[in-house]
Coordinates of C-alpha atoms in Angstrom, one line a residue:
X1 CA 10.7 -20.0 -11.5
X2 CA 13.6 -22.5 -11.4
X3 CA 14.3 -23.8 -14.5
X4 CA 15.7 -27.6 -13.6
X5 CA 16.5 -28.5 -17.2
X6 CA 19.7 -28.5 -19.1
X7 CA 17.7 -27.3 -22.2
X8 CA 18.2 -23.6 -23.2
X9 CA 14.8 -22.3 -23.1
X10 CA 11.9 -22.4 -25.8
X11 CA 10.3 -19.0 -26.2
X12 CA 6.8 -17.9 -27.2
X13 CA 5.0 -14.7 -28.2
X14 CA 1.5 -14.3 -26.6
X15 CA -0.6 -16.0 -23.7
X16 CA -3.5 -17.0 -25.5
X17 CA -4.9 -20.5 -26.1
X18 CA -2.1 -21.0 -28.5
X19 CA 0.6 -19.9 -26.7
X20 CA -0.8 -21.2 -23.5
X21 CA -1.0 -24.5 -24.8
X22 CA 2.5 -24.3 -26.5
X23 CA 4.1 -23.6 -23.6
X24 CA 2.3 -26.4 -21.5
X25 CA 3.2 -29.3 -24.0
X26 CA 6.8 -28.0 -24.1
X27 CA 7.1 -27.8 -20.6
X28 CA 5.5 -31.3 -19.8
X29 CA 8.4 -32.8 -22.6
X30 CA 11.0 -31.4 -20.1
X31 CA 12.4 -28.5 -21.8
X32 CA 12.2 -25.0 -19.7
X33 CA 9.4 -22.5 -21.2
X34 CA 9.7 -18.4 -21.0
X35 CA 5.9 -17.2 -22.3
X36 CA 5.9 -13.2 -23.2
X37 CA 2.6 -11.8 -22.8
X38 CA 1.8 -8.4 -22.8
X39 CA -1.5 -7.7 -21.3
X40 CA -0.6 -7.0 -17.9
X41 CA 1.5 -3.8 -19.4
X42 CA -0.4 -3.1 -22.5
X43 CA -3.9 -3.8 -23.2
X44 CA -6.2 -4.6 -26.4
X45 CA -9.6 -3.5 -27.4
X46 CA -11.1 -7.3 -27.0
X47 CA -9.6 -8.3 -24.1
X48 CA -10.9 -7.6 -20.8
X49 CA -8.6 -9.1 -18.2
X50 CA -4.7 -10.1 -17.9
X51 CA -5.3 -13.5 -17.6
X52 CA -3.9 -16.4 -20.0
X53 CA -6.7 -18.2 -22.6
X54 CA -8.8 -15.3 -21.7
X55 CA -12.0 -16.2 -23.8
X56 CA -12.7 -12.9 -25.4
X57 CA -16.2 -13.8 -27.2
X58 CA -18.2 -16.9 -26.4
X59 CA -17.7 -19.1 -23.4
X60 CA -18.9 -22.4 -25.5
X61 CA -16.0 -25.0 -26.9
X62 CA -18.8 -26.4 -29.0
X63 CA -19.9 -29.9 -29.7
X64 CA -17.9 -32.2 -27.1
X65 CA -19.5 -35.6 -29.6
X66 CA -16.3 -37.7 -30.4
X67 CA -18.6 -40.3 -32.6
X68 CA -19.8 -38.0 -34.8
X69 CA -18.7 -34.3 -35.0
X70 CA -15.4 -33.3 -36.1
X71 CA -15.2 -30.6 -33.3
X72 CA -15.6 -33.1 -30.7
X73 CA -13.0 -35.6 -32.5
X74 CA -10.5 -33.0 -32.1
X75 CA -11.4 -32.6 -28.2
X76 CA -10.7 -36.0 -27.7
X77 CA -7.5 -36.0 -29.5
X78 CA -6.1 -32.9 -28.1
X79 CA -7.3 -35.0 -24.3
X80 CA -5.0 -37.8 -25.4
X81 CA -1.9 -35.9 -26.2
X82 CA -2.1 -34.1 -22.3
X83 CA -3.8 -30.7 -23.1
X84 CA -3.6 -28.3 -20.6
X85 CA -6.6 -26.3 -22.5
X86 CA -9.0 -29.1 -22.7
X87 CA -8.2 -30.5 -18.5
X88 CA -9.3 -26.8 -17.4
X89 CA -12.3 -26.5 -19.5
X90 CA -12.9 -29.7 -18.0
X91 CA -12.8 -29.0 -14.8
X92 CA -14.6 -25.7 -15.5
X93 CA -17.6 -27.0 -17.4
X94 CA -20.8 -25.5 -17.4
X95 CA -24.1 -26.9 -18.2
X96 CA -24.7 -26.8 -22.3
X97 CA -26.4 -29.8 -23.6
X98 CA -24.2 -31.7 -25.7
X99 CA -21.7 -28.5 -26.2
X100 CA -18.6 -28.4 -23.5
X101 CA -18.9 -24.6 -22.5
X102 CA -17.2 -23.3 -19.6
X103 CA -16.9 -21.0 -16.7
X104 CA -14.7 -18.1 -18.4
X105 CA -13.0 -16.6 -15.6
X106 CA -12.4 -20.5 -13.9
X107 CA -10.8 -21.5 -17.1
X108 CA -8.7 -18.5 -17.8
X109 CA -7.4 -19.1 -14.2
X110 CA -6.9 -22.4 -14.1
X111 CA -4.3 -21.9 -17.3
X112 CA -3.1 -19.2 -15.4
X113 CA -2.2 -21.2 -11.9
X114 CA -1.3 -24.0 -13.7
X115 CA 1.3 -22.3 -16.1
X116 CA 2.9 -20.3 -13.2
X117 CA 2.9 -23.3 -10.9
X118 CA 4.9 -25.3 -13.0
X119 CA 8.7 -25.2 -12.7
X120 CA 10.2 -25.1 -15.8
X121 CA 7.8 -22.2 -17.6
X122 CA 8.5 -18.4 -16.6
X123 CA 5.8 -15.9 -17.6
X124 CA 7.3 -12.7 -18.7
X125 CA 4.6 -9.8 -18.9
X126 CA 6.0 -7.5 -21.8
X127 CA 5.4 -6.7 -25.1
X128 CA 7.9 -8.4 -28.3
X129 CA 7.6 -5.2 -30.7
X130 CA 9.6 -6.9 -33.2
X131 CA 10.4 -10.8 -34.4
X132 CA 12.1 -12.9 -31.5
X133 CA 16.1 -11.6 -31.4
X134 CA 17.9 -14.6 -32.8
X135 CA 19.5 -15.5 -29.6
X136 CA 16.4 -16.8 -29.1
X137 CA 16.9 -19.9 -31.2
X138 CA 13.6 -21.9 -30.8
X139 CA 10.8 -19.8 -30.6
X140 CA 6.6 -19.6 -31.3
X141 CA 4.6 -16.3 -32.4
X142 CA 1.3 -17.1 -31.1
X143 CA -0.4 -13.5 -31.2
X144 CA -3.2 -14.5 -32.1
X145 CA -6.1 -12.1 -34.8
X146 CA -5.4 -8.9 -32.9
X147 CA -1.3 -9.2 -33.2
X148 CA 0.2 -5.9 -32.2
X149 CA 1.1 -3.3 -34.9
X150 CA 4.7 -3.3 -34.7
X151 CA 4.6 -7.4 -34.1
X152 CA 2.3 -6.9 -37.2
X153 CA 4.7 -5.0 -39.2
X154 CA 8.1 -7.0 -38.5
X155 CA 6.2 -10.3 -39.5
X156 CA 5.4 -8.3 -42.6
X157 CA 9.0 -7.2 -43.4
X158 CA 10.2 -10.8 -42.9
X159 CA 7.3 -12.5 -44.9
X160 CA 6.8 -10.2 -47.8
X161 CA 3.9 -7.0 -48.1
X162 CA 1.3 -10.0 -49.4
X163 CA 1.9 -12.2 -46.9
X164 CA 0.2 -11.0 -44.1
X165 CA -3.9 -10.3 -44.1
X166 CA -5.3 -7.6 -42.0
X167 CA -9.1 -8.3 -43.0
X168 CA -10.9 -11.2 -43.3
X169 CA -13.1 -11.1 -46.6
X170 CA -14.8 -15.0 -45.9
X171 CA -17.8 -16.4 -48.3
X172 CA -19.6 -19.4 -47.5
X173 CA -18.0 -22.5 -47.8
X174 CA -20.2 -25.9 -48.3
X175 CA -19.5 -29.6 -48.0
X176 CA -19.9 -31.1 -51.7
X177 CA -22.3 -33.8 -50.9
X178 CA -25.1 -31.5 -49.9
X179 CA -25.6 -30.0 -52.8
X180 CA -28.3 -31.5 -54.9
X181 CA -26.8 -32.4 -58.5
X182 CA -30.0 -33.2 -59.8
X183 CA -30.6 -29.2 -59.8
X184 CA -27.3 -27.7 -60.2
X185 CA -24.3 -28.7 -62.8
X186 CA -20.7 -28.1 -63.6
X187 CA -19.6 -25.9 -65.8
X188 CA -17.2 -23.1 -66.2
X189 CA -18.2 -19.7 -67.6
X190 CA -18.3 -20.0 -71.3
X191 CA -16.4 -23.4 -70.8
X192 CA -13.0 -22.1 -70.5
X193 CA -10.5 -23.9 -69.7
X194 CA -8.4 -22.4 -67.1
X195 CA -4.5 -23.6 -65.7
X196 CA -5.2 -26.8 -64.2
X197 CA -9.3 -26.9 -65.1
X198 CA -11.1 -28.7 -67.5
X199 CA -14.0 -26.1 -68.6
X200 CA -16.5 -27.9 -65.1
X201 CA -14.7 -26.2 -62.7
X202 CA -18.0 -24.9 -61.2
X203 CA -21.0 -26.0 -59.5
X204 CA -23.8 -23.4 -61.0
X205 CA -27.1 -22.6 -59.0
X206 CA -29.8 -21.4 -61.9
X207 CA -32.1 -19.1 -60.2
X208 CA -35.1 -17.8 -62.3
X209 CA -36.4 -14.0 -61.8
X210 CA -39.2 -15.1 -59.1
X211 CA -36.4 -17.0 -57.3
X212 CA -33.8 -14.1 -57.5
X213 CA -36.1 -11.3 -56.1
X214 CA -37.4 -13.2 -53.5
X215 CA -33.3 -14.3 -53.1
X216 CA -32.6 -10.3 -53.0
X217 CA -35.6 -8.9 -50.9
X218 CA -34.2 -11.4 -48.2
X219 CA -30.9 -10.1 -48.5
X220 CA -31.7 -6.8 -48.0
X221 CA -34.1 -7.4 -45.1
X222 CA -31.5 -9.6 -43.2
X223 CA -29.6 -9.1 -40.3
X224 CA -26.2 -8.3 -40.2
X225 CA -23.2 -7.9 -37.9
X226 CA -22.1 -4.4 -37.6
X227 CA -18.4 -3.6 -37.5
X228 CA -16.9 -3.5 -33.7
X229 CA -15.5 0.5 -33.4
X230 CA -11.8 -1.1 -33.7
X231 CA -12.7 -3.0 -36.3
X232 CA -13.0 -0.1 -39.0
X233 CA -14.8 -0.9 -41.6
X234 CA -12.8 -2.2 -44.5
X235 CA -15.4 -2.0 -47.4
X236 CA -13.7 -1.9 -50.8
X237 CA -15.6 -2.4 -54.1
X238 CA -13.4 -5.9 -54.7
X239 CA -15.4 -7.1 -52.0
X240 CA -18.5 -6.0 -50.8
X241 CA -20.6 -7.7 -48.9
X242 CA -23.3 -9.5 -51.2
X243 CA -25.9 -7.7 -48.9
X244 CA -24.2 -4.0 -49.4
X245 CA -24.6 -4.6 -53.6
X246 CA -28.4 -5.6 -53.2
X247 CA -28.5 -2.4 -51.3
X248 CA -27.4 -0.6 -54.2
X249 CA -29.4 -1.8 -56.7
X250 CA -31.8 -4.8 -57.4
X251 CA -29.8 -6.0 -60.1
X252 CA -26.6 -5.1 -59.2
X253 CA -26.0 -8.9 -58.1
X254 CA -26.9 -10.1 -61.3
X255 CA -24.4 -8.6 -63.4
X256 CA -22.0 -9.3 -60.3
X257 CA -21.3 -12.6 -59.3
X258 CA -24.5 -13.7 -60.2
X259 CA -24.4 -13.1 -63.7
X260 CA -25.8 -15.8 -65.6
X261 CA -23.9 -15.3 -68.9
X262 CA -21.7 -18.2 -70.6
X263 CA -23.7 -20.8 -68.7
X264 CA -26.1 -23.5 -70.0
X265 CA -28.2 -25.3 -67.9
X266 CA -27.5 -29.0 -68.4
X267 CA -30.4 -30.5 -66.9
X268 CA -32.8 -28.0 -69.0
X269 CA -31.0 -26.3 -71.9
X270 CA -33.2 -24.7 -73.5
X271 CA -34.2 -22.3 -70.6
X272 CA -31.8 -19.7 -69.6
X273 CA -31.5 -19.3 -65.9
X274 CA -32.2 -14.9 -64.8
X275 CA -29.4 -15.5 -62.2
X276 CA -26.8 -18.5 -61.3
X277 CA -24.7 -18.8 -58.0
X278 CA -21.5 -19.9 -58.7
X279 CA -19.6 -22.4 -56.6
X280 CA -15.7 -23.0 -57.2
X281 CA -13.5 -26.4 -55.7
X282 CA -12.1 -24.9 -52.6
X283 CA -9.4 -27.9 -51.3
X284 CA -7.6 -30.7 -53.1
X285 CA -9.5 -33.2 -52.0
X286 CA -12.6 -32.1 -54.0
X287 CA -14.7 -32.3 -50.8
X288 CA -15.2 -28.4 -49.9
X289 CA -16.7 -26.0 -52.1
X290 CA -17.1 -21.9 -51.8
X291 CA -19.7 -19.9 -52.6
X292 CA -17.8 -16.8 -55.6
X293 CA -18.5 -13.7 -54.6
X294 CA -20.6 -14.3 -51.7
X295 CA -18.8 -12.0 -48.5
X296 CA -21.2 -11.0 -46.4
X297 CA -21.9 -9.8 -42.9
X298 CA -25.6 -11.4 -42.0
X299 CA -25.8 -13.2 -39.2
X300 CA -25.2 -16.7 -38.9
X301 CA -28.5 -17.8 -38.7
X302 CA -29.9 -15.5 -41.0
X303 CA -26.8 -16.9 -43.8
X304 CA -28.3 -20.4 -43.4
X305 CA -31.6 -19.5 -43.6
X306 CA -31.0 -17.0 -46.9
X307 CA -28.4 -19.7 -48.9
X308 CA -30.5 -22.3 -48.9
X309 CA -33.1 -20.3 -50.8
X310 CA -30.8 -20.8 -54.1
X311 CA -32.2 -23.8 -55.3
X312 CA -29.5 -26.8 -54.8
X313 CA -28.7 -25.6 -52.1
X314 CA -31.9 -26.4 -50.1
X315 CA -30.1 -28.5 -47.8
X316 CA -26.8 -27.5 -48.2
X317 CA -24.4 -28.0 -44.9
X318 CA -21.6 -25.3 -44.6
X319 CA -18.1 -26.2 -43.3
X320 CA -18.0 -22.2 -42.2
X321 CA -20.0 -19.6 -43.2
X322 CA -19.6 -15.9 -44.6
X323 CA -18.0 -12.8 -42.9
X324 CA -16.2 -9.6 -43.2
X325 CA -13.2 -8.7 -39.9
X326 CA -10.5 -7.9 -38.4
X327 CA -8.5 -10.7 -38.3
X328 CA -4.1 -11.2 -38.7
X329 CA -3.2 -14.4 -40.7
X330 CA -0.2 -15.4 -42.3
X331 CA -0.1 -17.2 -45.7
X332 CA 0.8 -20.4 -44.3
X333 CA 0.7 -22.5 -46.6
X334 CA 3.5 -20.6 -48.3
X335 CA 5.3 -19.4 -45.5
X336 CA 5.4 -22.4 -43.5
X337 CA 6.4 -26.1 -43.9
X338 CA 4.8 -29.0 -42.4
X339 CA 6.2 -28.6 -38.7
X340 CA 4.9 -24.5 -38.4
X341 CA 8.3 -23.2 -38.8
X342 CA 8.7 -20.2 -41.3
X343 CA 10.6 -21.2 -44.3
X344 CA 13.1 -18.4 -44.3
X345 CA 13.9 -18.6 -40.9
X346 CA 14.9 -21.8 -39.0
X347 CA 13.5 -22.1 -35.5
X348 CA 10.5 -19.8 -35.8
X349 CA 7.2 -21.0 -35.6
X350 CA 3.5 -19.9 -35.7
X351 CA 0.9 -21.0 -33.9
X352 CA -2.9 -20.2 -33.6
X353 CA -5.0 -18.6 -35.2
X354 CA -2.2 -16.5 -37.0
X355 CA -2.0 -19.6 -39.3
X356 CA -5.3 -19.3 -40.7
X357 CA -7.6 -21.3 -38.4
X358 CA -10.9 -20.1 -36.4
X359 CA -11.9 -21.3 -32.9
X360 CA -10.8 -21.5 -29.4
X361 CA -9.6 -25.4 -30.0
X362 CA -8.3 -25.3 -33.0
X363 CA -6.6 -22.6 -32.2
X364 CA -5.0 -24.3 -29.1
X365 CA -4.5 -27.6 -31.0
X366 CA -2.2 -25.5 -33.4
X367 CA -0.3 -24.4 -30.4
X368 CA -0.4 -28.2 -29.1
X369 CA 1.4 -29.1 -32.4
X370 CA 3.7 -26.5 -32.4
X371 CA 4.8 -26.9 -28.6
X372 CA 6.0 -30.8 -29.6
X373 CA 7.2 -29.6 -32.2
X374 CA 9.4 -27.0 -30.7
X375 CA 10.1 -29.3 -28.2
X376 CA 11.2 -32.7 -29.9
X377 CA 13.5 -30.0 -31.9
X378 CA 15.4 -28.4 -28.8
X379 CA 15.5 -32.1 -28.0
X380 CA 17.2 -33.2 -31.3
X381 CA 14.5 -35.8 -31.9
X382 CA 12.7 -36.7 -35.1
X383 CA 9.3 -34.2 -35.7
X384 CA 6.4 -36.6 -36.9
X385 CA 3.3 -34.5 -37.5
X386 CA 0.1 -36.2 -37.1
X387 CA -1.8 -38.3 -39.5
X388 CA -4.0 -36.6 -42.0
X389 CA -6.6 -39.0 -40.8
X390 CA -6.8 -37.4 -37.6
X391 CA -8.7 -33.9 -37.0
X392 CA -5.0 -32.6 -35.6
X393 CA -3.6 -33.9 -38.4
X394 CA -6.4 -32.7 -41.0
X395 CA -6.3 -29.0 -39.8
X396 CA -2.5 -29.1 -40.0
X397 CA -2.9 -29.8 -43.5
X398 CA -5.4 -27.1 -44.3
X399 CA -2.8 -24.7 -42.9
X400 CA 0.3 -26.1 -44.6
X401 CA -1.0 -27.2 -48.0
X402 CA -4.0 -29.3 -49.4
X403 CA -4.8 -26.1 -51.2
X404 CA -6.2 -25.0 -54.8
X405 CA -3.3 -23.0 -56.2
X406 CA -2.7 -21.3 -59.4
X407 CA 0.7 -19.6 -60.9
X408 CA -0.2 -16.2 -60.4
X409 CA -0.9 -16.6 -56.8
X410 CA 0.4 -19.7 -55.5
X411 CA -1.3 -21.0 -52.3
X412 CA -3.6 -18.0 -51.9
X413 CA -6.6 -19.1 -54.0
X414 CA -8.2 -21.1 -51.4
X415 CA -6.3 -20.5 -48.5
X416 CA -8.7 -18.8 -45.6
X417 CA -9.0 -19.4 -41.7
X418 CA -11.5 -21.9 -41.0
X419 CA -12.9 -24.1 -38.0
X420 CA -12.4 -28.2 -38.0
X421 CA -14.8 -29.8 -39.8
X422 CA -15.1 -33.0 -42.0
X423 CA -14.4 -31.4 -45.5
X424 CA -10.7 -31.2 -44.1
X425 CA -10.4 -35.1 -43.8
X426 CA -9.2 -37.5 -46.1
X427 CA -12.2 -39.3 -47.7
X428 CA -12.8 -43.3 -45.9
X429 CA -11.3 -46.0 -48.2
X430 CA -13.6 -47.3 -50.7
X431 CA -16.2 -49.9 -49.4
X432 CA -16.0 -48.4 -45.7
X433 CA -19.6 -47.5 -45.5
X434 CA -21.8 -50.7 -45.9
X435 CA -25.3 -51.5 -45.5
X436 CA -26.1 -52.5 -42.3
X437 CA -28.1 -55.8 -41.9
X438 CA -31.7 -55.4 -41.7
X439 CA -31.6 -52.3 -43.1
X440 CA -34.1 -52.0 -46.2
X441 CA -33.2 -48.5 -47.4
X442 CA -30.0 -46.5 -46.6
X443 CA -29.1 -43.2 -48.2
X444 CA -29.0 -40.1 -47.4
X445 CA -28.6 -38.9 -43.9
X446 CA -27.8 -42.1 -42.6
X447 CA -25.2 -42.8 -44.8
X448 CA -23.9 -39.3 -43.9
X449 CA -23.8 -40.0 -40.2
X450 CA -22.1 -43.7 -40.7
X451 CA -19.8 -42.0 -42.7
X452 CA -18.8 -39.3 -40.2
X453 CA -18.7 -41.7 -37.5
X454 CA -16.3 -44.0 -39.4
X455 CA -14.2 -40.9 -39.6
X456 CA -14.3 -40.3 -36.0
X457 CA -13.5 -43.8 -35.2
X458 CA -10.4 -43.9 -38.1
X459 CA -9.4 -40.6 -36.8
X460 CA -9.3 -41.5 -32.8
X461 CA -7.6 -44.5 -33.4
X462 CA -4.8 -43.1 -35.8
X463 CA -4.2 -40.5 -32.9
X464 CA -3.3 -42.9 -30.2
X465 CA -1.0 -44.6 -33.0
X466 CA 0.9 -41.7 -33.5
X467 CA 0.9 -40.5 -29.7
X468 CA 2.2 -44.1 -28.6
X469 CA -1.3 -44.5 -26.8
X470 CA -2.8 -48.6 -26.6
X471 CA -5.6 -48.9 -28.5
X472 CA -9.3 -47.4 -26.8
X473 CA -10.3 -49.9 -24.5
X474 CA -14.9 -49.5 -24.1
X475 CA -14.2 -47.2 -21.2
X476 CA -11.5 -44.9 -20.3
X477 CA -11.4 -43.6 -16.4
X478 CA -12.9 -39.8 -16.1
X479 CA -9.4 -39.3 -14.3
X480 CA -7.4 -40.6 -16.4
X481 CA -5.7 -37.5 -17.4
X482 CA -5.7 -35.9 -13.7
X483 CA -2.7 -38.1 -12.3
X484 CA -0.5 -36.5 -15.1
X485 CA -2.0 -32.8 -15.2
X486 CA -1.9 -31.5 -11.9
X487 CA -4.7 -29.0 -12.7
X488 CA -6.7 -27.4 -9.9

């Protein structure tokens, strides 16, 4: 391709979403693009095809609802700032109710065409064994969960030997205001006080012994996710799955992390619970908490299902749930600052879901941010991440910082990959939800869906502030976006 620019090119590891993305956003800013991707010479055992944003599992996008689901607030956003990602899933929509899901081999050609087509990105079909030479001055590692070995092992060398995961040991992870206080309490074991705590640095469960075998006989008859042949199967006693240790034992769970000692129930202390479920803060802004102890590899279905057996969790709504995989991450929120560049090296950034996040869009919205990033650098103008406010700007945070940390292991406690979702905004400003008129009674769920829909509408607007954008008028033209995109 001709490269009509007077901008030494950006480059970037991997044709992903990420990467795919990346190179789109730097490309429409003016500033030539050369994307390294090496399916085409070498293969992996997910992928099927050569194609860019090849989806390698499901062909859904998820919810597409900007008024009321985070997913589909970060759709919209990622639409406003020119994606190349979201205009082909677009245009290659399938029917999926209220989910945008999309033709998978349309899509992963569309990228394709529309990142060879344009003039100022070169695609370069070869494998980067090592980090980018530093010649290459500006550059994105966007390798995405299945990152190459010797990729793998020079990201390794530069970041330190605990900087990098190779297996992804997840427990359930559940917004704060579903659980029911009036069953559980806080407390820390024995009521110590730990760096930073104050002796309630849990949310406790109490489970008595009818409750904890019917909890364990579900458990053991639940259905789990075996281990894909590359995969392995990375079992270690430090974290086995909570199914595997009802497996081995009927009580083995409650002299595990269900142990009920050093805890007293506060709404009934004179009975001791047989069993508690422990639940520790898992993000600075106290909205998001995980479930200790609780890895597992049941199905999805079968996790919601079993969880909400533990009484206060009866109608508990999780911001991800449990699982055991393969799965490459960096520890971001060490490694990198605020703008996805690597700390000890200048010009480097990471994108996708190498930075701890989980999805095909927020995965693509990481390489979005890092493209204008990488971009308004080469450019020499001022980097301005987005709002916090904003779901771009909320999962940037996850990944950078907003993160329980202790001394011993700063920025790790917390820090796992997970999908948008509401626990990752800032909470509305005192007062925001109000009563609407006529209303007699109004708690609960509908203050739960006002609330998330004044964070969509906060989060919308704040985006088109920070893009330049005039504010939303009632109806935007369906082809609003085609003038400037150019996709087929």
């Amino acid at each position: 391709m001709t490269q009509d620019s007077s901008f030494s090119p950006i480059h970037i590891i991997g044709g992903g979403l990420a990467g795919s993305e990346a190179a789109w956003q730097i490309a429409q800013a003016g500033v030539p693009v050369i994307l390294h991707e090496m399916r085409g010479v070498r293969g992996t055992d997910a992928h099927q095809t050569d194609g860019l944003a090849e989806l390698v599992c499901s062909n859904s996008f998820r919810s597409d609802d900007a008024t009321a689901n985070a997913v589909g607030v970060i759709h919209a956003e990622m639409r406003l700032a020119g994606s190349l990602i979201m205009a082909c899933a677009d245009k290659h929509q399938v029917p999926a109710g209220g989910a945008l899901a999309v033709d998978r081999d349309g899509f992963s050609n569309a990228v394709t065409q529309a990142l060879h087509d344009h003039p100022l990105i070169t695609v370069v079909r070869e494998e980067v064994e090592g980090l980018p030479p530093k010649e290459w001055d500006l550059a994105i590692i966007a390798s995405g969960p299945l990152t190459s070995p010797a990729l793998a092992e020079a990201i390794r060398e530069e970041t330190g030997a605990d900087a990098l995961a190779f297996f992804d040991a997840i427990a359930p992870i559940v917004h704060r205001d579903s659980i029911n206080m009036d069953i559980c309490w806080y407390q820390s074991r024995y009521d110590k006080v730990g760096p930073g705590g104050t002796g309630k640095d849990y949310i406790n469960c109490p489970l008595d012994e009818t409750q904890y075998n019917a909890f364990i006989d579900a458990l053991i008859a639940g259905d789990a996710v075996g281990f894909k042949e590359w995969e392995g199967t990375p079992y270690f006693d430090g974290c086995l799955p909570i199914e595997v240790m009802a497996e081995r034992g009927r009580e083995t769970l409650r002299h595990g992390p269900m142990k009920p000692m050093g805890l007293t129930n506060a709404h009934n202390p004179t009975v001791k619970a047989y069993a508690v479920v422990q639940l520790r803060q898992d993000n600075a802004l106290g909205t998001l908490y995980n479930m200790v102890g609780f890895q597992t590899k049941l199905r999805y279905g079968a996790q919601a299902e079993i969880f909400r057996m533990i009484p206060g969790l009866e109608n508990a709504e999780f911001a991800r749930l449990g699982g055991l995989h393969r799965n490459t991450y960096i520890n971001s929120p060490i490694l990198l600052d605020s703008t996805l560049t690597l700390k000890s090296r200048k010009g480097l950034r990471f994108a996708g879901q190498i930075t701890g996040c989980e999805g095909y869009v927020e995965s693509a919205s990481i390489g979005l941010l890092a493209g204008r990033f990488a971009a308004s650098e080469r450019k020499g103008e001022s980097i301005s991440p987005p709002p916090a406010t904003t779901a771009l700007g909320a999962l940037l945070s996850h990944i950078t910082g907003g993160h329980i940390t202790s001394d011993d292991e700063p920025g790790k406690r917390s820090f796992q990959p997970m999908n948008i979702n509401f626990g990752l905004f800032p909470e509305l400003e005192p007062g925001s939800i109000v009563k609407p008129e006529g209303v007699k009674r109004f708690r609960g769920k509908d203050k739960t869906v006002m609330k998330r829909q004044l964070m969509c509408a906060r989060a919308l607007s704040d985006c088109r502030n920070w893009l330049g954008l005039p504010p939303a008028t009632l109806e935007t033209p369906a082809d609003e976006l085609d003038e400037t995109m150019n996709v087929e």
